[in-house]
Amino acid sequence: MEERVGSANDEHPDYLYPPPPPPDSADDTYIIQIPRDQIYRVPPPENAVIAQGYRKPVEQKSKGCRGRCKCICLCLIVTVALIVGIFLAKIYLFPSPKSPQFSIKKVLVKTPSSSSKNYSSPSYEISLKAENTNDKYKISYENGGGSKLSFKQHKIAEGKPPSFSQNENESNDVRVTLAGSKGTLPSEVAKSLNDTKAKTPVSLSLMINAPVKMKGLISTKDKDVTVTCDFKVNTLATGTKILSQECNSKL
């Protein structure tokens, strides 16, 4: 068996190239064979048109997605703006009502005559200043509720709160009349009532609970207001003066 010895030109074997024609051949046609890895193909123009047709739907889809994203973002912005606007309008037009403020101006003790069987149970007239501190609400104090005067949590008189109305930021002077409770008065209260010379001070507590209507721009709220005033007077006899007081109210 013969072995073929390679040469330096084995990279391009001779059998790939046809032998050149004889010198005296009349045929001027030559065949040149190029290795396959050196052939470069250029696609025809119609292929570029087809490829462009495939790319257009992708581009249109991308544009459609961007349009939807813009619409979604715009809807979110409008929704958030509406929510914030409604919230601010509610705060401005329908704020939470504030409790009215009260303070005691005067205390008058009416002691029955000595011939009366209820000599130990005087009545009281307490004048107060009521202030509506609301800018957006009128207050209407309705009939009902109750008021009581106490000494160290011992009730000594009771009555009904007055009914009246207040506009926004309006102040009024009101009066609460309390009838003396039946029974024996606490010794400190009795001493202050009878001691006209020494003027024995005494500390009392007034509590008022009244139904109210808070009338806003287009709404009305039914609530109960509770007022508590702890105060001290120089005497319950003639010439009663208020020495100190602290009033709190709550809706």
PDB file of C-alpha atoms in Angstrom:
ATOM      1  CA  MET A   1       0.000   0.000   0.000  1.00  0.00           C
ATOM      2  CA  GLU A   2       1.481   3.325  -0.949  1.00  0.00           C
ATOM      3  CA  GLU A   3       1.527   6.285   1.414  1.00  0.00           C
ATOM      4  CA  ARG A   4       1.209   9.729  -0.029  1.00  0.00           C
ATOM      5  CA  VAL A   5       3.831  12.118   1.215  1.00  0.00           C
ATOM      6  CA  GLY A   6       2.435  15.560   1.935  1.00  0.00           C
ATOM      7  CA  SER A   7       4.011  18.714   0.735  1.00  0.00           C
ATOM      8  CA  ALA A   8       3.967  22.346   1.771  1.00  0.00           C
ATOM      9  CA  ASN A   9       1.043  22.950  -0.585  1.00  0.00           C
ATOM     10  CA  ASP A  10      -1.194  20.355   1.041  1.00  0.00           C
ATOM     11  CA  GLU A  11      -3.301  23.175   2.470  1.00  0.00           C
ATOM     12  CA  HIS A  12      -4.813  23.613  -0.948  1.00  0.00           C
ATOM     13  CA  PRO A  13      -4.526  20.203  -2.643  1.00  0.00           C
ATOM     14  CA  ASP A  14      -3.921  20.191  -6.335  1.00  0.00           C
ATOM     15  CA  TYR A  15      -6.933  18.079  -7.009  1.00  0.00           C
ATOM     16  CA  LEU A  16      -9.135  21.079  -6.088  1.00  0.00           C
ATOM     17  CA  TYR A  17      -7.758  23.025  -9.046  1.00  0.00           C
ATOM     18  CA  PRO A  18      -8.211  21.803 -12.548  1.00  0.00           C
ATOM     19  CA  PRO A  19      -5.077  21.601 -14.678  1.00  0.00           C
ATOM     20  CA  PRO A  20      -4.448  24.631 -16.852  1.00  0.00           C
ATOM     21  CA  PRO A  21      -5.415  24.285 -20.503  1.00  0.00           C
ATOM     22  CA  PRO A  22      -2.753  23.568 -23.059  1.00  0.00           C
ATOM     23  CA  PRO A  23      -0.965  26.609 -24.365  1.00  0.00           C
ATOM     24  CA  ASP A  24      -2.227  26.116 -27.832  1.00  0.00           C
ATOM     25  CA  SER A  25      -5.883  25.754 -26.783  1.00  0.00           C
ATOM     26  CA  ALA A  26      -8.283  28.104 -28.464  1.00  0.00           C
ATOM     27  CA  ASP A  27     -10.589  28.152 -25.414  1.00  0.00           C
ATOM     28  CA  ASP A  28     -10.039  31.406 -23.382  1.00  0.00           C
ATOM     29  CA  THR A  29     -12.457  30.376 -20.621  1.00  0.00           C
ATOM     30  CA  TYR A  30     -10.948  29.650 -17.211  1.00  0.00           C
ATOM     31  CA  ILE A  31     -12.629  28.145 -14.175  1.00  0.00           C
ATOM     32  CA  ILE A  32     -11.425  29.476 -10.847  1.00  0.00           C
ATOM     33  CA  GLN A  33     -12.538  27.665  -7.710  1.00  0.00           C
ATOM     34  CA  ILE A  34     -12.483  29.665  -4.414  1.00  0.00           C
ATOM     35  CA  PRO A  35     -12.498  27.977  -0.998  1.00  0.00           C
ATOM     36  CA  ARG A  36     -15.910  28.046   0.681  1.00  0.00           C
ATOM     37  CA  ASP A  37     -14.707  29.916   3.795  1.00  0.00           C
ATOM     38  CA  GLN A  38     -13.681  32.850   1.604  1.00  0.00           C
ATOM     39  CA  ILE A  39     -17.110  33.321  -0.004  1.00  0.00           C
ATOM     40  CA  TYR A  40     -19.175  36.248   1.300  1.00  0.00           C
ATOM     41  CA  ARG A  41     -22.877  36.403   0.426  1.00  0.00           C
ATOM     42  CA  VAL A  42     -24.890  39.616   0.256  1.00  0.00           C
ATOM     43  CA  PRO A  43     -28.682  39.174   0.721  1.00  0.00           C
ATOM     44  CA  PRO A  44     -30.871  40.517  -2.047  1.00  0.00           C
ATOM     45  CA  PRO A  45     -32.783  43.807  -1.467  1.00  0.00           C
ATOM     46  CA  GLU A  46     -36.139  42.043  -1.090  1.00  0.00           C
ATOM     47  CA  ASN A  47     -34.847  40.327   2.054  1.00  0.00           C
ATOM     48  CA  ALA A  48     -34.255  43.740   3.670  1.00  0.00           C
ATOM     49  CA  VAL A  49     -37.875  44.683   2.951  1.00  0.00           C
ATOM     50  CA  ILE A  50     -39.100  41.476   4.591  1.00  0.00           C
ATOM     51  CA  ALA A  51     -36.895  42.053   7.652  1.00  0.00           C
ATOM     52  CA  GLN A  52     -38.171  45.618   7.966  1.00  0.00           C
ATOM     53  CA  GLY A  53     -41.743  44.267   7.908  1.00  0.00           C
ATOM     54  CA  TYR A  54     -40.949  42.000  10.838  1.00  0.00           C
ATOM     55  CA  ARG A  55     -39.457  44.871  12.841  1.00  0.00           C
ATOM     56  CA  LYS A  56     -42.404  47.272  12.452  1.00  0.00           C
ATOM     57  CA  PRO A  57     -44.896  45.350  14.659  1.00  0.00           C
ATOM     58  CA  VAL A  58     -42.307  45.271  17.455  1.00  0.00           C
ATOM     59  CA  GLU A  59     -41.800  49.000  17.186  1.00  0.00           C
ATOM     60  CA  GLN A  60     -45.579  49.623  17.119  1.00  0.00           C
ATOM     61  CA  LYS A  61     -46.045  47.370  20.134  1.00  0.00           C
ATOM     62  CA  SER A  62     -43.327  49.263  21.970  1.00  0.00           C
ATOM     63  CA  LYS A  63     -45.019  52.576  21.127  1.00  0.00           C
ATOM     64  CA  GLY A  64     -48.375  51.187  22.286  1.00  0.00           C
ATOM     65  CA  CYS A  65     -46.833  50.101  25.588  1.00  0.00           C
ATOM     66  CA  ARG A  66     -45.360  53.533  26.140  1.00  0.00           C
ATOM     67  CA  GLY A  67     -48.757  55.108  25.444  1.00  0.00           C
ATOM     68  CA  ARG A  68     -50.479  52.836  27.967  1.00  0.00           C
ATOM     69  CA  CYS A  69     -47.828  53.579  30.577  1.00  0.00           C
ATOM     70  CA  LYS A  70     -48.372  57.294  30.094  1.00  0.00           C
ATOM     71  CA  CYS A  71     -52.140  56.864  30.461  1.00  0.00           C
ATOM     72  CA  ILE A  72     -51.724  54.806  33.640  1.00  0.00           C
ATOM     73  CA  CYS A  73     -49.345  57.377  35.147  1.00  0.00           C
ATOM     74  CA  LEU A  74     -51.722  60.209  34.241  1.00  0.00           C
ATOM     75  CA  CYS A  75     -54.675  58.352  35.821  1.00  0.00           C
ATOM     76  CA  LEU A  76     -52.672  57.757  38.993  1.00  0.00           C
ATOM     77  CA  ILE A  77     -51.700  61.425  39.226  1.00  0.00           C
ATOM     78  CA  VAL A  78     -55.311  62.552  38.706  1.00  0.00           C
ATOM     79  CA  THR A  79     -56.575  60.044  41.310  1.00  0.00           C
ATOM     80  CA  VAL A  80     -54.023  61.149  43.899  1.00  0.00           C
ATOM     81  CA  ALA A  81     -54.826  64.812  43.190  1.00  0.00           C
ATOM     82  CA  LEU A  82     -58.561  64.134  43.657  1.00  0.00           C
ATOM     83  CA  ILE A  83     -57.986  62.307  46.942  1.00  0.00           C
ATOM     84  CA  VAL A  84     -55.779  65.101  48.278  1.00  0.00           C
ATOM     85  CA  GLY A  85     -58.281  67.731  47.109  1.00  0.00           C
ATOM     86  CA  ILE A  86     -61.196  65.967  48.800  1.00  0.00           C
ATOM     87  CA  PHE A  87     -59.171  65.566  51.987  1.00  0.00           C
ATOM     88  CA  LEU A  88     -58.204  69.251  52.067  1.00  0.00           C
ATOM     89  CA  ALA A  89     -61.775  70.324  51.267  1.00  0.00           C
ATOM     90  CA  LYS A  90     -63.073  68.179  54.104  1.00  0.00           C
ATOM     91  CA  ILE A  91     -60.584  69.692  56.533  1.00  0.00           C
ATOM     92  CA  TYR A  92     -61.470  73.232  55.434  1.00  0.00           C
ATOM     93  CA  LEU A  93     -65.239  72.890  54.988  1.00  0.00           C
ATOM     94  CA  PHE A  94     -65.974  70.187  57.567  1.00  0.00           C
ATOM     95  CA  PRO A  95     -63.363  70.441  60.332  1.00  0.00           C
ATOM     96  CA  SER A  96     -63.796  68.569  63.573  1.00  0.00           C
ATOM     97  CA  PRO A  97     -65.887  70.765  65.903  1.00  0.00           C
ATOM     98  CA  LYS A  98     -64.124  72.221  68.907  1.00  0.00           C
ATOM     99  CA  SER A  99     -65.569  72.211  72.404  1.00  0.00           C
ATOM    100  CA  PRO A 100     -67.065  75.491  73.631  1.00  0.00           C
ATOM    101  CA  GLN A 101     -65.288  77.261  76.473  1.00  0.00           C
ATOM    102  CA  PHE A 102     -66.917  78.244  79.778  1.00  0.00           C
ATOM    103  CA  SER A 103     -65.939  80.373  82.758  1.00  0.00           C
ATOM    104  CA  ILE A 104     -67.825  81.359  85.900  1.00  0.00           C
ATOM    105  CA  LYS A 105     -68.517  85.071  86.303  1.00  0.00           C
ATOM    106  CA  LYS A 106     -70.726  85.225  89.358  1.00  0.00           C
ATOM    107  CA  VAL A 107     -72.253  83.040  92.081  1.00  0.00           C
ATOM    108  CA  LEU A 108     -75.407  84.063  93.894  1.00  0.00           C
ATOM    109  CA  VAL A 109     -76.711  82.067  96.881  1.00  0.00           C
ATOM    110  CA  LYS A 110     -80.376  82.443  97.757  1.00  0.00           C
ATOM    111  CA  THR A 111     -81.012  81.399 101.344  1.00  0.00           C
ATOM    112  CA  PRO A 112     -84.650  80.745 102.347  1.00  0.00           C
ATOM    113  CA  SER A 113     -86.115  82.660 105.255  1.00  0.00           C
ATOM    114  CA  SER A 114     -85.754  81.253 108.752  1.00  0.00           C
ATOM    115  CA  SER A 115     -89.446  80.318 108.791  1.00  0.00           C
ATOM    116  CA  SER A 116     -89.039  78.022 105.761  1.00  0.00           C
ATOM    117  CA  LYS A 117     -88.743  74.281 106.320  1.00  0.00           C
ATOM    118  CA  ASN A 118     -85.960  74.132 103.690  1.00  0.00           C
ATOM    119  CA  TYR A 119     -83.695  76.618 105.454  1.00  0.00           C
ATOM    120  CA  SER A 120     -80.753  74.228 105.172  1.00  0.00           C
ATOM    121  CA  SER A 121     -81.135  73.914 101.358  1.00  0.00           C
ATOM    122  CA  PRO A 122     -80.451  77.219  99.587  1.00  0.00           C
ATOM    123  CA  SER A 123     -80.690  77.646  95.830  1.00  0.00           C
ATOM    124  CA  TYR A 124     -77.910  78.905  93.595  1.00  0.00           C
ATOM    125  CA  GLU A 125     -77.678  81.081  90.509  1.00  0.00           C
ATOM    126  CA  ILE A 126     -74.398  80.739  88.664  1.00  0.00           C
ATOM    127  CA  SER A 127     -73.622  83.086  85.782  1.00  0.00           C
ATOM    128  CA  LEU A 128     -71.223  81.791  83.142  1.00  0.00           C
ATOM    129  CA  LYS A 129     -69.571  83.060  80.016  1.00  0.00           C
ATOM    130  CA  ALA A 130     -70.046  80.601  77.122  1.00  0.00           C
ATOM    131  CA  GLU A 131     -67.771  81.038  74.109  1.00  0.00           C
ATOM    132  CA  ASN A 132     -68.122  79.283  70.749  1.00  0.00           C
ATOM    133  CA  THR A 133     -64.546  78.923  69.511  1.00  0.00           C
ATOM    134  CA  ASN A 134     -65.515  77.361  66.152  1.00  0.00           C
ATOM    135  CA  ASP A 135     -65.011  79.171  62.843  1.00  0.00           C
ATOM    136  CA  LYS A 136     -67.227  76.834  60.800  1.00  0.00           C
ATOM    137  CA  TYR A 137     -69.952  75.756  63.235  1.00  0.00           C
ATOM    138  CA  LYS A 138     -72.856  77.361  65.010  1.00  0.00           C
ATOM    139  CA  ILE A 139     -73.882  75.810  68.330  1.00  0.00           C
ATOM    140  CA  SER A 140     -77.467  75.284  69.421  1.00  0.00           C
ATOM    141  CA  TYR A 141     -77.955  74.174  73.040  1.00  0.00           C
ATOM    142  CA  GLU A 142     -81.085  72.023  73.122  1.00  0.00           C
ATOM    143  CA  ASN A 143     -83.535  71.343  75.945  1.00  0.00           C
ATOM    144  CA  GLY A 144     -82.608  68.458  78.179  1.00  0.00           C
ATOM    145  CA  GLY A 145     -79.519  67.383  80.021  1.00  0.00           C
ATOM    146  CA  GLY A 146     -78.807  68.325  83.586  1.00  0.00           C
ATOM    147  CA  SER A 147     -76.545  70.277  85.916  1.00  0.00           C
ATOM    148  CA  LYS A 148     -75.463  69.740  89.506  1.00  0.00           C
ATOM    149  CA  LEU A 149     -73.442  71.522  92.168  1.00  0.00           C
ATOM    150  CA  SER A 150     -71.296  69.398  94.444  1.00  0.00           C
ATOM    151  CA  PHE A 151     -69.088  69.747  97.487  1.00  0.00           C
ATOM    152  CA  LYS A 152     -66.460  66.994  97.703  1.00  0.00           C
ATOM    153  CA  GLN A 153     -68.576  64.785  95.406  1.00  0.00           C
ATOM    154  CA  HIS A 154     -71.634  65.386  97.619  1.00  0.00           C
ATOM    155  CA  LYS A 155     -74.475  66.867  95.573  1.00  0.00           C
ATOM    156  CA  ILE A 156     -75.942  69.954  97.200  1.00  0.00           C
ATOM    157  CA  ALA A 157     -78.044  71.343  94.290  1.00  0.00           C
ATOM    158  CA  GLU A 158     -79.274  70.411  90.816  1.00  0.00           C
ATOM    159  CA  GLY A 159     -81.076  71.975  87.863  1.00  0.00           C
ATOM    160  CA  LYS A 160     -81.420  72.215  84.102  1.00  0.00           C
ATOM    161  CA  PRO A 161     -78.954  73.919  81.752  1.00  0.00           C
ATOM    162  CA  PRO A 162     -80.326  76.802  79.655  1.00  0.00           C
ATOM    163  CA  SER A 163     -81.152  76.480  75.950  1.00  0.00           C
ATOM    164  CA  PHE A 164     -79.654  79.073  73.597  1.00  0.00           C
ATOM    165  CA  SER A 165     -77.817  79.427  70.286  1.00  0.00           C
ATOM    166  CA  GLN A 166     -74.431  80.840  69.322  1.00  0.00           C
ATOM    167  CA  ASN A 167     -72.966  81.905  66.010  1.00  0.00           C
ATOM    168  CA  GLU A 168     -69.381  81.253  65.022  1.00  0.00           C
ATOM    169  CA  ASN A 169     -66.845  82.849  67.400  1.00  0.00           C
ATOM    170  CA  GLU A 170     -69.629  84.308  69.549  1.00  0.00           C
ATOM    171  CA  SER A 171     -69.715  84.689  73.329  1.00  0.00           C
ATOM    172  CA  ASN A 172     -72.809  84.802  75.533  1.00  0.00           C
ATOM    173  CA  ASP A 173     -73.554  85.199  79.217  1.00  0.00           C
ATOM    174  CA  VAL A 174     -75.847  82.440  80.460  1.00  0.00           C
ATOM    175  CA  ARG A 175     -77.268  81.579  83.853  1.00  0.00           C
ATOM    176  CA  VAL A 176     -77.780  78.214  85.486  1.00  0.00           C
ATOM    177  CA  THR A 177     -80.321  77.959  88.315  1.00  0.00           C
ATOM    178  CA  LEU A 178     -79.927  75.071  90.751  1.00  0.00           C
ATOM    179  CA  ALA A 179     -82.358  74.122  93.480  1.00  0.00           C
ATOM    180  CA  GLY A 180     -80.950  72.898  96.798  1.00  0.00           C
ATOM    181  CA  SER A 181     -81.050  69.188  97.411  1.00  0.00           C
ATOM    182  CA  LYS A 182     -83.024  67.761 100.282  1.00  0.00           C
ATOM    183  CA  GLY A 183     -81.095  66.587 103.281  1.00  0.00           C
ATOM    184  CA  THR A 184     -78.489  67.955 105.619  1.00  0.00           C
ATOM    185  CA  LEU A 185     -75.764  70.090 104.101  1.00  0.00           C
ATOM    186  CA  PRO A 186     -72.090  69.279 104.693  1.00  0.00           C
ATOM    187  CA  SER A 187     -70.791  71.093 107.770  1.00  0.00           C
ATOM    188  CA  GLU A 188     -68.290  73.207 105.767  1.00  0.00           C
ATOM    189  CA  VAL A 189     -71.071  74.445 103.474  1.00  0.00           C
ATOM    190  CA  ALA A 190     -73.401  75.182 106.367  1.00  0.00           C
ATOM    191  CA  LYS A 191     -70.626  77.075 108.168  1.00  0.00           C
ATOM    192  CA  SER A 192     -69.852  79.189 105.103  1.00  0.00           C
ATOM    193  CA  LEU A 193     -73.564  79.996 104.701  1.00  0.00           C
ATOM    194  CA  ASN A 194     -73.941  81.189 108.288  1.00  0.00           C
ATOM    195  CA  ASP A 195     -70.529  82.762 108.886  1.00  0.00           C
ATOM    196  CA  THR A 196     -71.127  86.326 107.707  1.00  0.00           C
ATOM    197  CA  LYS A 197     -68.132  87.827 109.507  1.00  0.00           C
ATOM    198  CA  ALA A 198     -65.253  85.405 109.079  1.00  0.00           C
ATOM    199  CA  LYS A 199     -66.240  84.540 105.487  1.00  0.00           C
ATOM    200  CA  THR A 200     -65.197  80.900 105.426  1.00  0.00           C
ATOM    201  CA  PRO A 201     -63.980  79.898 101.895  1.00  0.00           C
ATOM    202  CA  VAL A 202     -65.434  76.800 100.319  1.00  0.00           C
ATOM    203  CA  SER A 203     -64.563  74.810  97.160  1.00  0.00           C
ATOM    204  CA  LEU A 204     -67.377  73.592  94.915  1.00  0.00           C
ATOM    205  CA  SER A 205     -67.756  71.764  91.610  1.00  0.00           C
ATOM    206  CA  LEU A 206     -70.314  72.543  88.895  1.00  0.00           C
ATOM    207  CA  MET A 207     -71.066  69.944  86.234  1.00  0.00           C
ATOM    208  CA  ILE A 208     -73.267  70.559  83.192  1.00  0.00           C
ATOM    209  CA  ASN A 209     -74.287  68.043  80.554  1.00  0.00           C
ATOM    210  CA  ALA A 210     -76.308  69.383  77.612  1.00  0.00           C
ATOM    211  CA  PRO A 211     -77.301  68.142  74.139  1.00  0.00           C
ATOM    212  CA  VAL A 212     -76.087  70.431  71.359  1.00  0.00           C
ATOM    213  CA  LYS A 213     -76.337  70.663  67.575  1.00  0.00           C
ATOM    214  CA  MET A 214     -73.222  71.697  65.665  1.00  0.00           C
ATOM    215  CA  LYS A 215     -74.485  73.389  62.490  1.00  0.00           C
ATOM    216  CA  GLY A 216     -71.856  73.604  59.751  1.00  0.00           C
ATOM    217  CA  LEU A 217     -71.983  74.821  56.169  1.00  0.00           C
ATOM    218  CA  ILE A 218     -74.128  71.961  54.896  1.00  0.00           C
ATOM    219  CA  SER A 219     -74.165  69.542  57.827  1.00  0.00           C
ATOM    220  CA  THR A 220     -75.473  69.203  61.367  1.00  0.00           C
ATOM    221  CA  LYS A 221     -73.908  67.072  64.065  1.00  0.00           C
ATOM    222  CA  ASP A 222     -75.726  66.032  67.226  1.00  0.00           C
ATOM    223  CA  LYS A 223     -73.438  65.880  70.232  1.00  0.00           C
ATOM    224  CA  ASP A 224     -73.422  66.182  74.013  1.00  0.00           C
ATOM    225  CA  VAL A 225     -71.211  68.724  75.717  1.00  0.00           C
ATOM    226  CA  THR A 226     -69.972  68.117  79.261  1.00  0.00           C
ATOM    227  CA  VAL A 227     -68.706  71.074  81.279  1.00  0.00           C
ATOM    228  CA  THR A 228     -66.915  70.773  84.612  1.00  0.00           C
ATOM    229  CA  CYS A 229     -65.934  73.824  86.653  1.00  0.00           C
ATOM    230  CA  ASP A 230     -64.025  73.494  89.908  1.00  0.00           C
ATOM    231  CA  PHE A 231     -64.088  76.812  91.725  1.00  0.00           C
ATOM    232  CA  LYS A 232     -63.514  78.353  95.118  1.00  0.00           C
ATOM    233  CA  VAL A 233     -65.516  81.195  96.685  1.00  0.00           C
ATOM    234  CA  ASN A 234     -64.687  83.330  99.691  1.00  0.00           C
ATOM    235  CA  THR A 235     -68.083  82.656 101.294  1.00  0.00           C
ATOM    236  CA  LEU A 236     -71.592  81.407 100.568  1.00  0.00           C
ATOM    237  CA  ALA A 237     -73.026  84.194 102.683  1.00  0.00           C
ATOM    238  CA  THR A 238     -73.497  87.790 101.513  1.00  0.00           C
ATOM    239  CA  GLY A 239     -70.823  89.106  99.141  1.00  0.00           C
ATOM    240  CA  THR A 240     -69.797  85.870  97.431  1.00  0.00           C
ATOM    241  CA  LYS A 241     -66.689  86.292  95.267  1.00  0.00           C
ATOM    242  CA  ILE A 242     -64.818  83.804  93.113  1.00  0.00           C
ATOM    243  CA  LEU A 243     -61.281  83.231  94.312  1.00  0.00           C
ATOM    244  CA  SER A 244     -60.159  80.690  91.700  1.00  0.00           C
ATOM    245  CA  GLN A 245     -61.624  78.452  89.031  1.00  0.00           C
ATOM    246  CA  GLU A 246     -60.769  75.872  86.392  1.00  0.00           C
ATOM    247  CA  CYS A 247     -63.285  74.923  83.730  1.00  0.00           C
ATOM    248  CA  ASN A 248     -63.023  72.146  81.175  1.00  0.00           C
ATOM    249  CA  SER A 249     -65.467  71.148  78.434  1.00  0.00           C
ATOM    250  CA  LYS A 250     -65.640  68.122  76.182  1.00  0.00           C
ATOM    251  CA  LEU A 251     -67.795  67.189  73.202  1.00  0.00           C
TER     252      LEU A 251
END
